[in-house]
JSON list of C-alpha atoms in Angstrom, two decimals:
[
{"chain": "M", "resi": 212, "resn": "MET", "atom": "CA", "xyz": [78.28, 74.72, 211.55]},
{"chain": "M", "resi": 213, "resn": "TRP", "atom": "CA", "xyz": [80.53, 75.59, 214.45]},
{"chain": "M", "resi": 214, "resn": "ALA", "atom": "CA", "xyz": [82.14, 79.01, 214.98]},
{"chain": "M", "resi": 215, "resn": "GLY", "atom": "CA", "xyz": [85.60, 78.26, 213.53]},
{"chain": "M", "resi": 216, "resn": "GLU", "atom": "CA", "xyz": [84.39, 76.41, 210.43]},
{"chain": "M", "resi": 217, "resn": "VAL", "atom": "CA", "xyz": [84.76, 78.09, 207.08]},
{"chain": "M", "resi": 218, "resn": "LYS", "atom": "CA", "xyz": [82.04, 77.42, 204.59]},
{"chain": "M", "resi": 219, "resn": "LYS", "atom": "CA", "xyz": [83.46, 76.24, 201.26]},
{"chain": "M", "resi": 220, "resn": "ASP", "atom": "CA", "xyz": [81.73, 77.06, 198.02]},
{"chain": "M", "resi": 221, "resn": "ILE", "atom": "CA", "xyz": [81.60, 73.99, 195.87]},
{"chain": "M", "resi": 222, "resn": "GLU", "atom": "CA", "xyz": [81.86, 74.69, 192.16]},
{"chain": "M", "resi": 223, "resn": "THR", "atom": "CA", "xyz": [79.49, 72.66, 190.08]},
{"chain": "M", "resi": 224, "resn": "LEU", "atom": "CA", "xyz": [80.60, 71.38, 186.71]},
{"chain": "M", "resi": 225, "resn": "MET", "atom": "CA", "xyz": [78.51, 72.55, 183.81]},
{"chain": "M", "resi": 226, "resn": "VAL", "atom": "CA", "xyz": [77.95, 69.82, 181.24]},
{"chain": "M", "resi": 227, "resn": "HIS", "atom": "CA", "xyz": [76.15, 70.89, 178.10]},
{"chain": "M", "resi": 228, "resn": "THR", "atom": "CA", "xyz": [73.66, 68.40, 176.72]},
{"chain": "M", "resi": 229, "resn": "TYR", "atom": "CA", "xyz": [73.34, 70.34, 173.47]},
{"chain": "M", "resi": 230, "resn": "PRO", "atom": "CA", "xyz": [76.06, 71.16, 170.92]},
{"chain": "M", "resi": 231, "resn": "LEU", "atom": "CA", "xyz": [77.90, 74.29, 172.02]},
{"chain": "M", "resi": 232, "resn": "CYS", "atom": "CA", "xyz": [79.21, 76.27, 169.04]},
{"chain": "M", "resi": 233, "resn": "LYS", "atom": "CA", "xyz": [82.46, 78.01, 170.03]},
{"chain": "M", "resi": 234, "resn": "TYR", "atom": "CA", "xyz": [83.14, 79.53, 166.60]},
{"chain": "M", "resi": 235, "resn": "SER", "atom": "CA", "xyz": [81.69, 79.38, 163.13]},
{"chain": "M", "resi": 236, "resn": "ASP", "atom": "CA", "xyz": [81.85, 81.50, 160.03]},
{"chain": "M", "resi": 237, "resn": "MET", "atom": "CA", "xyz": [79.78, 79.09, 157.91]},
{"chain": "M", "resi": 238, "resn": "PRO", "atom": "CA", "xyz": [76.53, 80.24, 156.31]},
{"chain": "M", "resi": 239, "resn": "GLU", "atom": "CA", "xyz": [73.61, 79.36, 158.57]},
{"chain": "M", "resi": 240, "resn": "GLU", "atom": "CA", "xyz": [72.09, 76.60, 156.40]},
{"chain": "M", "resi": 241, "resn": "ILE", "atom": "CA", "xyz": [75.44, 74.79, 156.04]},
{"chain": "M", "resi": 242, "resn": "LYS", "atom": "CA", "xyz": [76.21, 75.32, 159.73]},
{"chain": "M", "resi": 243, "resn": "GLN", "atom": "CA", "xyz": [72.95, 73.71, 160.89]},
{"chain": "M", "resi": 244, "resn": "GLU", "atom": "CA", "xyz": [73.44, 70.72, 158.60]},
{"chain": "M", "resi": 245, "resn": "ALA", "atom": "CA", "xyz": [77.05, 70.32, 159.76]},
{"chain": "M", "resi": 246, "resn": "ILE", "atom": "CA", "xyz": [76.06, 70.49, 163.45]},
{"chain": "M", "resi": 247, "resn": "GLU", "atom": "CA", "xyz": [73.36, 67.84, 162.97]},
{"chain": "M", "resi": 248, "resn": "THR", "atom": "CA", "xyz": [75.85, 65.60, 161.14]},
{"chain": "M", "resi": 249, "resn": "CYS", "atom": "CA", "xyz": [78.46, 66.07, 163.88]},
{"chain": "M", "resi": 250, "resn": "VAL", "atom": "CA", "xyz": [76.03, 65.27, 166.70]},
{"chain": "M", "resi": 251, "resn": "THR", "atom": "CA", "xyz": [74.77, 62.16, 164.90]},
{"chain": "M", "resi": 252, "resn": "ALA", "atom": "CA", "xyz": [78.30, 60.88, 164.22]},
{"chain": "M", "resi": 253, "resn": "VAL", "atom": "CA", "xyz": [79.59, 61.51, 167.75]},
{"chain": "M", "resi": 254, "resn": "GLU", "atom": "CA", "xyz": [76.55, 59.83, 169.30]},
{"chain": "M", "resi": 255, "resn": "LYS", "atom": "CA", "xyz": [76.82, 56.84, 166.95]},
{"chain": "M", "resi": 256, "resn": "TYR", "atom": "CA", "xyz": [80.59, 56.40, 167.42]},
{"chain": "M", "resi": 257, "resn": "SER", "atom": "CA", "xyz": [80.98, 57.65, 170.99]},
{"chain": "M", "resi": 258, "resn": "GLU", "atom": "CA", "xyz": [84.01, 55.41, 171.64]},
{"chain": "M", "resi": 259, "resn": "ASP", "atom": "CA", "xyz": [85.68, 55.69, 168.21]},
{"chain": "M", "resi": 260, "resn": "TYR", "atom": "CA", "xyz": [86.47, 59.27, 167.20]},
{"chain": "M", "resi": 261, "resn": "GLU", "atom": "CA", "xyz": [88.21, 58.18, 164.00]},
{"chain": "M", "resi": 262, "resn": "HIS", "atom": "CA", "xyz": [85.01, 56.64, 162.63]},
{"chain": "M", "resi": 263, "resn": "ALA", "atom": "CA", "xyz": [82.99, 59.68, 163.75]},
{"chain": "M", "resi": 264, "resn": "ALA", "atom": "CA", "xyz": [85.37, 62.01, 161.89]},
{"chain": "M", "resi": 265, "resn": "ARG", "atom": "CA", "xyz": [85.19, 59.82, 158.77]},
{"chain": "M", "resi": 266, "resn": "MET", "atom": "CA", "xyz": [81.38, 59.84, 158.84]},
{"chain": "M", "resi": 267, "resn": "ILE", "atom": "CA", "xyz": [81.26, 63.64, 159.21]},
{"chain": "M", "resi": 268, "resn": "LYS", "atom": "CA", "xyz": [83.77, 64.17, 156.39]},
{"chain": "M", "resi": 269, "resn": "ASP", "atom": "CA", "xyz": [82.01, 61.79, 154.00]},
{"chain": "M", "resi": 270, "resn": "ASN", "atom": "CA", "xyz": [78.59, 63.33, 154.62]},
{"chain": "M", "resi": 271, "resn": "LEU", "atom": "CA", "xyz": [79.79, 66.92, 154.23]},
{"chain": "M", "resi": 272, "resn": "ASP", "atom": "CA", "xyz": [81.82, 66.07, 151.10]},
{"chain": "M", "resi": 273, "resn": "LYS", "atom": "CA", "xyz": [78.70, 64.53, 149.51]},
{"chain": "M", "resi": 274, "resn": "LYS", "atom": "CA", "xyz": [76.38, 67.41, 150.39]},
{"chain": "M", "resi": 275, "resn": "PHE", "atom": "CA", "xyz": [78.63, 70.45, 149.92]},
{"chain": "M", "resi": 276, "resn": "GLY", "atom": "CA", "xyz": [81.56, 69.20, 147.85]},
{"chain": "M", "resi": 277, "resn": "PRO", "atom": "CA", "xyz": [85.10, 68.33, 148.94]},
{"chain": "M", "resi": 278, "resn": "PRO", "atom": "CA", "xyz": [87.60, 68.87, 150.53]},
{"chain": "M", "resi": 279, "resn": "PHE", "atom": "CA", "xyz": [86.39, 69.05, 154.14]},
{"chain": "M", "resi": 280, "resn": "GLN", "atom": "CA", "xyz": [88.74, 68.19, 157.01]},
{"chain": "M", "resi": 281, "resn": "VAL", "atom": "CA", "xyz": [87.48, 66.98, 160.39]},
{"chain": "M", "resi": 282, "resn": "VAL", "atom": "CA", "xyz": [89.10, 66.54, 163.82]},
{"chain": "M", "resi": 283, "resn": "VAL", "atom": "CA", "xyz": [87.17, 64.87, 166.65]},
{"chain": "M", "resi": 284, "resn": "GLY", "atom": "CA", "xyz": [88.64, 64.42, 170.11]},
{"chain": "M", "resi": 285, "resn": "GLU", "atom": "CA", "xyz": [89.31, 65.69, 173.59]},
{"chain": "M", "resi": 286, "resn": "ALA", "atom": "CA", "xyz": [92.04, 68.04, 174.82]},
{"chain": "M", "resi": 287, "resn": "TYR", "atom": "CA", "xyz": [93.77, 69.09, 171.61]},
{"chain": "M", "resi": 288, "resn": "ALA", "atom": "CA", "xyz": [95.05, 72.36, 170.22]},
{"chain": "M", "resi": 289, "resn": "CYS", "atom": "CA", "xyz": [95.52, 73.35, 166.61]},
{"chain": "M", "resi": 290, "resn": "ALA", "atom": "CA", "xyz": [96.23, 76.11, 164.12]},
{"chain": "M", "resi": 291, "resn": "ILE", "atom": "CA", "xyz": [94.75, 75.82, 160.63]},
{"chain": "M", "resi": 292, "resn": "THR", "atom": "CA", "xyz": [94.48, 77.64, 157.33]},
{"chain": "M", "resi": 293, "resn": "TYR", "atom": "CA", "xyz": [90.99, 77.32, 155.91]},
{"chain": "M", "resi": 294, "resn": "GLN", "atom": "CA", "xyz": [88.75, 78.57, 153.15]},
{"chain": "M", "resi": 295, "resn": "GLU", "atom": "CA", "xyz": [86.74, 81.60, 154.23]},
{"chain": "M", "resi": 296, "resn": "LYS", "atom": "CA", "xyz": [83.17, 80.90, 155.39]},
{"chain": "M", "resi": 297, "resn": "SER", "atom": "CA", "xyz": [83.81, 77.20, 156.00]},
{"chain": "M", "resi": 298, "resn": "MET", "atom": "CA", "xyz": [84.92, 76.66, 159.61]},
{"chain": "M", "resi": 299, "resn": "LEU", "atom": "CA", "xyz": [82.96, 75.19, 162.51]},
{"chain": "M", "resi": 300, "resn": "TYR", "atom": "CA", "xyz": [84.25, 74.47, 166.03]},
{"chain": "M", "resi": 301, "resn": "ILE", "atom": "CA", "xyz": [81.79, 72.90, 168.46]},
{"chain": "M", "resi": 302, "resn": "PHE", "atom": "CA", "xyz": [81.67, 70.93, 171.70]},
{"chain": "M", "resi": 303, "resn": "ILE", "atom": "CA", "xyz": [79.31, 67.97, 172.02]},
{"chain": "M", "resi": 304, "resn": "GLY", "atom": "CA", "xyz": [78.46, 66.30, 175.30]},
{"chain": "M", "resi": 305, "resn": "GLY", "atom": "CA", "xyz": [80.58, 68.73, 177.28]},
{"chain": "M", "resi": 306, "resn": "ASN", "atom": "CA", "xyz": [84.11, 67.55, 176.47]},
{"chain": "M", "resi": 307, "resn": "ILE", "atom": "CA", "xyz": [84.18, 66.20, 172.90]},
{"chain": "M", "resi": 308, "resn": "ALA", "atom": "CA", "xyz": [85.36, 68.84, 170.46]},
{"chain": "M", "resi": 309, "resn": "VAL", "atom": "CA", "xyz": [84.68, 68.73, 166.73]},
{"chain": "M", "resi": 310, "resn": "LEU", "atom": "CA", "xyz": [86.57, 70.98, 164.33]},
{"chain": "M", "resi": 311, "resn": "VAL", "atom": "CA", "xyz": [85.38, 71.08, 160.70]},
{"chain": "M", "resi": 312, "resn": "TRP", "atom": "CA", "xyz": [86.89, 73.19, 157.95]},
{"chain": "M", "resi": 313, "resn": "ARG", "atom": "CA", "xyz": [87.29, 73.24, 154.20]},
{"chain": "M", "resi": 314, "resn": "THR", "atom": "CA", "xyz": [90.86, 73.53, 152.99]},
{"chain": "M", "resi": 315, "resn": "VAL", "atom": "CA", "xyz": [91.94, 76.15, 150.53]},
{"chain": "M", "resi": 316, "resn": "THR", "atom": "CA", "xyz": [91.90, 74.53, 147.10]},
{"chain": "M", "resi": 317, "resn": "ASP", "atom": "CA", "xyz": [93.47, 77.28, 144.98]},
{"chain": "M", "resi": 318, "resn": "PHE", "atom": "CA", "xyz": [95.69, 80.26, 145.62]}
]
């Protein structure tokens, strides 16, 4: 390094190899089952988010009863109304986001 050179700090990208839960108000047993289902679906359908979302929805509807809603993708924003104690928002593989919630069935 010569006298006039400025040392640049290179930022390293952090890629998570595990599911990173950003927010959840689900009970712990449902949350763990939902995370496992999400990871399995995203790994199985890594190039087709629509099929991954369908697999997650079908599995959660069978195990915990309908109506669950699922969004799988990259770089999206949303605002939702959901049933209390039924929302999960996670990142899988660093950049794939999965949002799962149960809609309000009665007012």
